[in-house]
mmCIF file of C-alpha atoms in Angstrom:
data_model
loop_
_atom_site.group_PDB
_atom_site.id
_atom_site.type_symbol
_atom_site.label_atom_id
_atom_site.label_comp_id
_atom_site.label_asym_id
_atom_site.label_seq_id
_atom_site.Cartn_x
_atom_site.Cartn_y
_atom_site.Cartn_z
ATOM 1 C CA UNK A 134 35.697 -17.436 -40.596
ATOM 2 C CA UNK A 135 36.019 -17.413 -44.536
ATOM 3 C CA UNK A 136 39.576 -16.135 -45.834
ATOM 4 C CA UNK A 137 37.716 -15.049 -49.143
ATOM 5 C CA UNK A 138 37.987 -11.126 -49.514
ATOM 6 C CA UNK A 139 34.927 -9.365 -48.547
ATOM 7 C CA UNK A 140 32.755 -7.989 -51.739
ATOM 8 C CA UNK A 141 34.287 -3.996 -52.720
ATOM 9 C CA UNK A 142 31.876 -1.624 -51.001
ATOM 10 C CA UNK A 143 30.964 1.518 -52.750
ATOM 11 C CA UNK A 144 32.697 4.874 -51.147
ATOM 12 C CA UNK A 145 35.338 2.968 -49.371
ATOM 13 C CA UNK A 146 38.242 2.688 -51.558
ATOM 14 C CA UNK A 147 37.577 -0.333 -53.064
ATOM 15 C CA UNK A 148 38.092 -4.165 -51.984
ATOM 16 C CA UNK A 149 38.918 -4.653 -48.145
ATOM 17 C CA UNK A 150 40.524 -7.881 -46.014
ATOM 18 C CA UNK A 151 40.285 -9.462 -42.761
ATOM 19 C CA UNK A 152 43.565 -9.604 -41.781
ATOM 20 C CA UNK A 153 44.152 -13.309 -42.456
ATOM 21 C CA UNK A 154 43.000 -12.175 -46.341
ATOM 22 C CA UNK A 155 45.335 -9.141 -46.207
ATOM 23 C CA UNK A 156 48.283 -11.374 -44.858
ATOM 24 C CA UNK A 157 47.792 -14.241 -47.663
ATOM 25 C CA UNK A 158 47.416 -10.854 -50.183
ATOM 26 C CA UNK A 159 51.078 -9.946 -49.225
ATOM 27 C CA UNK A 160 52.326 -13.122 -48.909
ATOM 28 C CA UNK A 161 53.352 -13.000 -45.128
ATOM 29 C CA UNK A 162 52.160 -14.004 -41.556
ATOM 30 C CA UNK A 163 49.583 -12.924 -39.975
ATOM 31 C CA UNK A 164 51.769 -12.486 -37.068
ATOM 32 C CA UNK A 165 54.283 -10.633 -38.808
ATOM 33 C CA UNK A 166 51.629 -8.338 -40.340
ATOM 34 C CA UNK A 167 50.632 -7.620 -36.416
ATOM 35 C CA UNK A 168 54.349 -7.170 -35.336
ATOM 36 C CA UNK A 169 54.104 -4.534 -37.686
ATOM 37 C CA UNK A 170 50.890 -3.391 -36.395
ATOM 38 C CA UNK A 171 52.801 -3.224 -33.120
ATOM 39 C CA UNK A 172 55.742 -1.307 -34.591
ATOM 40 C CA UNK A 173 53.258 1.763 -35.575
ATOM 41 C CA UNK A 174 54.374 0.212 -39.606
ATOM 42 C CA UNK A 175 50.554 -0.440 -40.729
ATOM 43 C CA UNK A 176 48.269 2.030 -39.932
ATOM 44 C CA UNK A 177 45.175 -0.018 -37.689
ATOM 45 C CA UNK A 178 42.472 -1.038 -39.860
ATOM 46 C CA UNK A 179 38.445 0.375 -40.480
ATOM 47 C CA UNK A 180 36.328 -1.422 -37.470
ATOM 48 C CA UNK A 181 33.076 -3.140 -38.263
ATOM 49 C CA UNK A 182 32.239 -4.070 -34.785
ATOM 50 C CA UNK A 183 34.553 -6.679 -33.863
ATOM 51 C CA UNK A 184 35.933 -7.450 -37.253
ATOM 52 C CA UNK A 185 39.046 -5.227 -38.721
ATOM 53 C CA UNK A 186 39.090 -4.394 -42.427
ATOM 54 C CA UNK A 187 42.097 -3.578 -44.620
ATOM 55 C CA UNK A 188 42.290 -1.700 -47.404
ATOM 56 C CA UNK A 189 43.778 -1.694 -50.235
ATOM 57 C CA UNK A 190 46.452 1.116 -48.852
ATOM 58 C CA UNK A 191 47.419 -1.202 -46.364
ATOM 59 C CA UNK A 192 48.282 -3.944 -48.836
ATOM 60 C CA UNK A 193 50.441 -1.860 -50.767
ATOM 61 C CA UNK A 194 52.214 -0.418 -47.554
ATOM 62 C CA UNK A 195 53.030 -4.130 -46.836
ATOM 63 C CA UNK A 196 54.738 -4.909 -50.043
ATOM 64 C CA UNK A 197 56.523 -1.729 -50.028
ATOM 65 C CA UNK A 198 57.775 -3.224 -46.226
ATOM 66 C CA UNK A 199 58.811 -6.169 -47.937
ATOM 67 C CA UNK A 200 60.865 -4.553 -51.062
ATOM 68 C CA UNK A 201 62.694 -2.004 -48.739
ATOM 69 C CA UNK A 202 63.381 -4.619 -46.427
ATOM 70 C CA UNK A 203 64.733 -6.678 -49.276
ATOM 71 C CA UNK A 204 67.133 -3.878 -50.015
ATOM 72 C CA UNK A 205 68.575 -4.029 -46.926
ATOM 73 C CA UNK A 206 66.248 -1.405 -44.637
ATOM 74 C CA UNK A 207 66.170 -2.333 -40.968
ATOM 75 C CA UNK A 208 62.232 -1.777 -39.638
ATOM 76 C CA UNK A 209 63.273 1.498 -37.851
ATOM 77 C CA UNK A 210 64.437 2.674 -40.997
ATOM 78 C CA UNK A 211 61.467 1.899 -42.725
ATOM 79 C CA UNK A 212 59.524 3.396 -39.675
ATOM 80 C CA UNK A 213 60.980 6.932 -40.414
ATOM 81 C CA UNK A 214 61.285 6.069 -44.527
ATOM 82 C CA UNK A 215 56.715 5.880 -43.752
ATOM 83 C CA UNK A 216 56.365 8.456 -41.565
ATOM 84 C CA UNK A 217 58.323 11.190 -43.929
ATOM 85 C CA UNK A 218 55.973 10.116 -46.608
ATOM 86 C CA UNK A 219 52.816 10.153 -44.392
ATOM 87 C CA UNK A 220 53.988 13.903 -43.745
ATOM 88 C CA UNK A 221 54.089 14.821 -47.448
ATOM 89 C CA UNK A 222 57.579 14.082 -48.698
ATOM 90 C CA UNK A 223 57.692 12.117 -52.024
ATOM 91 C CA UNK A 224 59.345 8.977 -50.597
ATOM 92 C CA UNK A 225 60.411 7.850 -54.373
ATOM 93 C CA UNK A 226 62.503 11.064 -53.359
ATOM 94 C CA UNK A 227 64.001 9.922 -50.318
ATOM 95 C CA UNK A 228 64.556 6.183 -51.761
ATOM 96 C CA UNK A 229 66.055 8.355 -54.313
ATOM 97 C CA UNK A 230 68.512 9.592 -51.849
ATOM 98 C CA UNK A 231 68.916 6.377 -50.431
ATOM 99 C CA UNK A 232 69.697 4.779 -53.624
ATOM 100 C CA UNK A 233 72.421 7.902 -54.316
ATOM 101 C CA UNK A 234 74.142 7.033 -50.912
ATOM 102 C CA UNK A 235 73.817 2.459 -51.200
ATOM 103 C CA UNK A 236 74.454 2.663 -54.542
ATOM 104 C CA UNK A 237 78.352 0.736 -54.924
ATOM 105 C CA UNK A 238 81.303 2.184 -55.148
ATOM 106 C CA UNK A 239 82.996 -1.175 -56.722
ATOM 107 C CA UNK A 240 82.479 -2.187 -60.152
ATOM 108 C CA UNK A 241 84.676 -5.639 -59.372
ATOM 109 C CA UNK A 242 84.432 -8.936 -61.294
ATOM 110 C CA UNK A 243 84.330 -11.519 -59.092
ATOM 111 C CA UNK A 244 85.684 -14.605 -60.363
ATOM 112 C CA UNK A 245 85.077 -18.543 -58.645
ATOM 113 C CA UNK A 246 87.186 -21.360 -59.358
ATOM 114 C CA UNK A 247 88.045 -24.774 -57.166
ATOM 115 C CA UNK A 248 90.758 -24.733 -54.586
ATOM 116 C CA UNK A 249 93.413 -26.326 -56.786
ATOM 117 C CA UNK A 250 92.711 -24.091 -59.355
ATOM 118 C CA UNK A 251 93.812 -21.404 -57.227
ATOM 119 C CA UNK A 252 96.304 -23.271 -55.429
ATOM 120 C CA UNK A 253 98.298 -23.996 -59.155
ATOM 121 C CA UNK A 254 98.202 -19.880 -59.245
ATOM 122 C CA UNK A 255 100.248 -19.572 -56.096
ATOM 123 C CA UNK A 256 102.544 -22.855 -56.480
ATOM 124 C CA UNK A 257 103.379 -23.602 -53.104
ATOM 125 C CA UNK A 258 101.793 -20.962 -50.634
ATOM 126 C CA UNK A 259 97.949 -22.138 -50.538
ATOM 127 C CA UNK A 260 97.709 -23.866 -47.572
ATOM 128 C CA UNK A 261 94.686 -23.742 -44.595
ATOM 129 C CA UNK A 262 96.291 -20.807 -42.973
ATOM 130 C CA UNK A 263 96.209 -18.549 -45.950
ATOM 131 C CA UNK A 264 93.017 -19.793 -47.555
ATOM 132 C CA UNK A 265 91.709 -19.117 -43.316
ATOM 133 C CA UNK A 266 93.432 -15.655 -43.301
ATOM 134 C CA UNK A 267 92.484 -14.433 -46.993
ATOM 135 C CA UNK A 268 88.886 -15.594 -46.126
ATOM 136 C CA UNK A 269 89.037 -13.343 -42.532
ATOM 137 C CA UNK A 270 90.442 -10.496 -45.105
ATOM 138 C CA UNK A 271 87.347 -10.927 -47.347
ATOM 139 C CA UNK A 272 88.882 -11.601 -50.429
ATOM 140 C CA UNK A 273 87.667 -14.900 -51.179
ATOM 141 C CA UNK A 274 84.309 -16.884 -49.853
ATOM 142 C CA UNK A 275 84.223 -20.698 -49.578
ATOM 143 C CA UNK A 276 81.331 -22.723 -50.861
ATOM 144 C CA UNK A 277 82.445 -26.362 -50.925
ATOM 145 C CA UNK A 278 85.378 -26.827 -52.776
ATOM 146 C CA UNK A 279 84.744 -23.377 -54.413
ATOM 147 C CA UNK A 280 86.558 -20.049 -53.738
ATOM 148 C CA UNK A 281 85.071 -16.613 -55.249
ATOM 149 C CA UNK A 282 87.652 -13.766 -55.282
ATOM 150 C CA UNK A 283 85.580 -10.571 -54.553
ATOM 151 C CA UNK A 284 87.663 -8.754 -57.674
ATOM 152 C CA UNK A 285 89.535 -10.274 -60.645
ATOM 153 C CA UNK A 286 91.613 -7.307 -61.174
ATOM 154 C CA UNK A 287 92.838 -7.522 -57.513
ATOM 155 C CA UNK A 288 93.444 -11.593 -58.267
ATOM 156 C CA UNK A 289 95.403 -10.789 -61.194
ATOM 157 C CA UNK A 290 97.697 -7.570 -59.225
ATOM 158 C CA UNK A 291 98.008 -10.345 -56.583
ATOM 159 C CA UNK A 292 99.325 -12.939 -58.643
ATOM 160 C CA UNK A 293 101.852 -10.498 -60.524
ATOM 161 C CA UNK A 294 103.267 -9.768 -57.115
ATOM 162 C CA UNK A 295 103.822 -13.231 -56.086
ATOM 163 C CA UNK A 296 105.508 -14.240 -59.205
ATOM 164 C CA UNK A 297 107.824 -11.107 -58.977
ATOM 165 C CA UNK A 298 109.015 -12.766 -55.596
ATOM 166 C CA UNK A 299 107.210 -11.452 -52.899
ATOM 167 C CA UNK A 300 105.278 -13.861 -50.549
ATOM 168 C CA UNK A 301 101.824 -14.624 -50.759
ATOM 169 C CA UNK A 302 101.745 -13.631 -46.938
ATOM 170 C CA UNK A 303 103.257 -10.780 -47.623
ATOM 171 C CA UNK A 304 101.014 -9.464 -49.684
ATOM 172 C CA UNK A 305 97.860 -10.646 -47.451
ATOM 173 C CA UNK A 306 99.563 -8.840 -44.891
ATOM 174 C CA UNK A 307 100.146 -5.831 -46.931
ATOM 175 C CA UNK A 308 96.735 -5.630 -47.761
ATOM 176 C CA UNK A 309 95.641 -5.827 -44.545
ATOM 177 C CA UNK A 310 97.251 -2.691 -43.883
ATOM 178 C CA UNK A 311 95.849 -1.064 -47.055
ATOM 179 C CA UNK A 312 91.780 -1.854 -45.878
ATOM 180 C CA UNK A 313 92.692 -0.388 -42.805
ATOM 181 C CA UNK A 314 94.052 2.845 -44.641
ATOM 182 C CA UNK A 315 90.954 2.398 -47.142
ATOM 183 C CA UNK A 316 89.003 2.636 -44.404
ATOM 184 C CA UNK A 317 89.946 5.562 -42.957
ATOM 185 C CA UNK A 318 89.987 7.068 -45.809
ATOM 186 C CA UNK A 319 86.168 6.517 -46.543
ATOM 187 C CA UNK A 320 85.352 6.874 -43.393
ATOM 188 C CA UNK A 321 86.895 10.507 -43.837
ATOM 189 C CA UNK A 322 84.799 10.997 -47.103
ATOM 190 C CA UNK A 323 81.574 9.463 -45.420
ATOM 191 C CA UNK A 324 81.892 12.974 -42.432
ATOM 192 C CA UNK A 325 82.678 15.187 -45.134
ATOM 193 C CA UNK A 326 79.667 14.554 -46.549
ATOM 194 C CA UNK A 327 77.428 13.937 -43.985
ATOM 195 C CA UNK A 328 78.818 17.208 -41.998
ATOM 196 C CA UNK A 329 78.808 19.424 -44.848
ATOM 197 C CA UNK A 330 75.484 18.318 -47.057
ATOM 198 C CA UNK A 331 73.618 15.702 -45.718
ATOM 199 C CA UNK A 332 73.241 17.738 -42.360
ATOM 200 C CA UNK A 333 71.645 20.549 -44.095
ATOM 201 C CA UNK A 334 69.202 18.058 -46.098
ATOM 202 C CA UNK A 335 66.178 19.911 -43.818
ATOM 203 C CA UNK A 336 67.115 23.522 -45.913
ATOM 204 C CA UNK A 337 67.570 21.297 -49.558
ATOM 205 C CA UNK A 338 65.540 20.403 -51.911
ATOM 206 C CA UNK A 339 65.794 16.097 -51.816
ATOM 207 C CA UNK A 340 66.400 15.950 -55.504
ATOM 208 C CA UNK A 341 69.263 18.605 -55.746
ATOM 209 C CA UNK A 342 70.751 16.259 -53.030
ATOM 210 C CA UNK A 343 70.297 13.423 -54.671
ATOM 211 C CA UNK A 344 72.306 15.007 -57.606
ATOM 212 C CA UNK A 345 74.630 16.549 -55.347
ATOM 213 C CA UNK A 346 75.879 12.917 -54.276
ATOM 214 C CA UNK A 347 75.764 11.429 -57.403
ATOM 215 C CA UNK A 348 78.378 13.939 -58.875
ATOM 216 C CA UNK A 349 80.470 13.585 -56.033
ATOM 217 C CA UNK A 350 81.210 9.928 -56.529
ATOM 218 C CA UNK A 351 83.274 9.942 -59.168
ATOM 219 C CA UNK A 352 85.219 13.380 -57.114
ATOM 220 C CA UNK A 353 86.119 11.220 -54.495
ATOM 221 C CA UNK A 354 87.604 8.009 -56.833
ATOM 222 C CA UNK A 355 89.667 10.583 -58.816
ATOM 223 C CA UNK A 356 90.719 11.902 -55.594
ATOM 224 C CA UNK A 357 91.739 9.354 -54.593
ATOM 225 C CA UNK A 358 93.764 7.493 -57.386
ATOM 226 C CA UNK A 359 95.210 10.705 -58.171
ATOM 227 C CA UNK A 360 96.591 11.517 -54.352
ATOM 228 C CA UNK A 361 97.756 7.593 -54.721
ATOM 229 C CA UNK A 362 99.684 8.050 -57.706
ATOM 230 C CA UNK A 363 101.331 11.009 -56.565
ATOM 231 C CA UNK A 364 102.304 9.474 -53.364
ATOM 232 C CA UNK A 365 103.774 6.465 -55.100
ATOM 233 C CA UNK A 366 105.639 8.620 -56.945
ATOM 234 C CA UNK A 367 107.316 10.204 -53.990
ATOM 235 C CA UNK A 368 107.868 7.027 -52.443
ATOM 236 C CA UNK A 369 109.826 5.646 -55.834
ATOM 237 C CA UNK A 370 111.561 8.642 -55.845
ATOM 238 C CA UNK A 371 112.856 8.356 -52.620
ATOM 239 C CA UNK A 372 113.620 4.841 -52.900
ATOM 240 C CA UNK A 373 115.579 5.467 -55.952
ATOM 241 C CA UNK A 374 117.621 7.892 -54.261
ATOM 242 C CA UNK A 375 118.525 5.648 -51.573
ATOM 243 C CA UNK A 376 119.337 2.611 -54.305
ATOM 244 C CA UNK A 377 121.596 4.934 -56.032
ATOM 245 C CA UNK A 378 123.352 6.257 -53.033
ATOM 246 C CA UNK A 379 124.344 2.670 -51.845
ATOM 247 C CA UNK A 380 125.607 1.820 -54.837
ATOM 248 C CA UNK A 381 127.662 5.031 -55.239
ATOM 249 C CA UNK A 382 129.218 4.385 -51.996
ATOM 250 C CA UNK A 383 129.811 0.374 -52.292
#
């Protein structure tokens, strides 16, 4: 059977495939093009007695498969991203919302260096069992000999610690305790929004939402940094009162 696409026929919509043709169009298997088939992804193709043609639709639903499954869409995902547009929704509009939601919070600088290099920033404390704990914290990755700290400012707060006095293990351990409060935290943020706004998304216009999110980001950040900085000052207070009460009563 010849893999050269079939001549455009007038009234159809242009050139059409056999599916080994549409396949090597979209640059993927042909039995990944039918496991979408299966998956109700790609709409069945135009019958010409035994032979199935493709369209020119169907090659452009495959490579939008492929670029929302390269930002990170599972296939059910994609399944319900299709079917909203196949019912009339602008899906630029929904990825819109999608991008609103994915979009990330951090703006960190990672920064790589070799294991000595980092070790000569901690004199003393870099040994297997903190490299193996920080790594199970996910601040650094390992490539090799080469160690990427997900955030330079959070290197740099790190280092000023150590060199103040306290251990490097106390800190790792410290910051455990601080992702788990992080995470809570978010995780309180994440049903705020979903209970209060994203459930209503059926009665709102997609675009207003889409807004809607994006000015809420920087809400939450300053809500955050702000309810920190307030605590810390409690805390400071309250640990100054102690310090000065032991030393007024020696």
């Amino acid at each position: 059977m010849s893999e050269e696409p079939t001549d455009d026929r007038p009234g159809d919509g242009g050139r059409e495939y056999r599916i080994g043709e549409l396949a090597s169009a979209a640059g993927v298997p042909v039995r990944t093009l039918r496991y979408y088939q299966e998956r109700k992804l790609l709409p069945p193709p135009r019958r010409e007695g035994r032979i199935g043609l493709y369209s020119a639709d169907h090659l452009a639903r495959l490579r939008m498969i492929g670029n929302l499954l390269e930002r990170g869409h599972t296939l059910e995902g994609i399944r319900e991203l299709l079917s909203a547009w196949e019912q009339g929704r602008d899906i630029g509009t929904v990825l819109g919302v999608e991008k609103a939601v994915t979009t990330p919070w951090s703006n960190e600088v990672p920064v790589t260096m070799t294991l000595d290099e980092l070790a000569a920033l901690f004199p003393g404390e870099v040994g297997p069992e903190s490299v193996e704990r920080a790594v199970a914290l996910g601040h650094i990755e390992l490539d090799g000999d080469r160690v990427t700290h997900w955030s330079r400012r959070q290197l740099d707060a790190t280092i000023a610690l150590v060199r103040a006095g306290v251990p490097l293990d106390a800190v790792l351990s410290a910051g455990l305790e601080l992702q788990r409060s992080m995470d809570d935290l978010a995780a309180m943020f994440v049903r705020l929004i979903a209970t209060h706004i994203v459930a209503s998304i059926d009665d709102r216009d997609l675009g207003e939402l889409t807004e809607t999110l994006a000015r809420l980001r920087p809400g939450a950040q300053v809500t955050v940094e702000a309810g920190f900085a307030r605590a810390m000052d409690r805390q400071v207070r309250a640990a100054l009162d102690q310090l000065i009460g032991h030393l007024s009563n020696p």
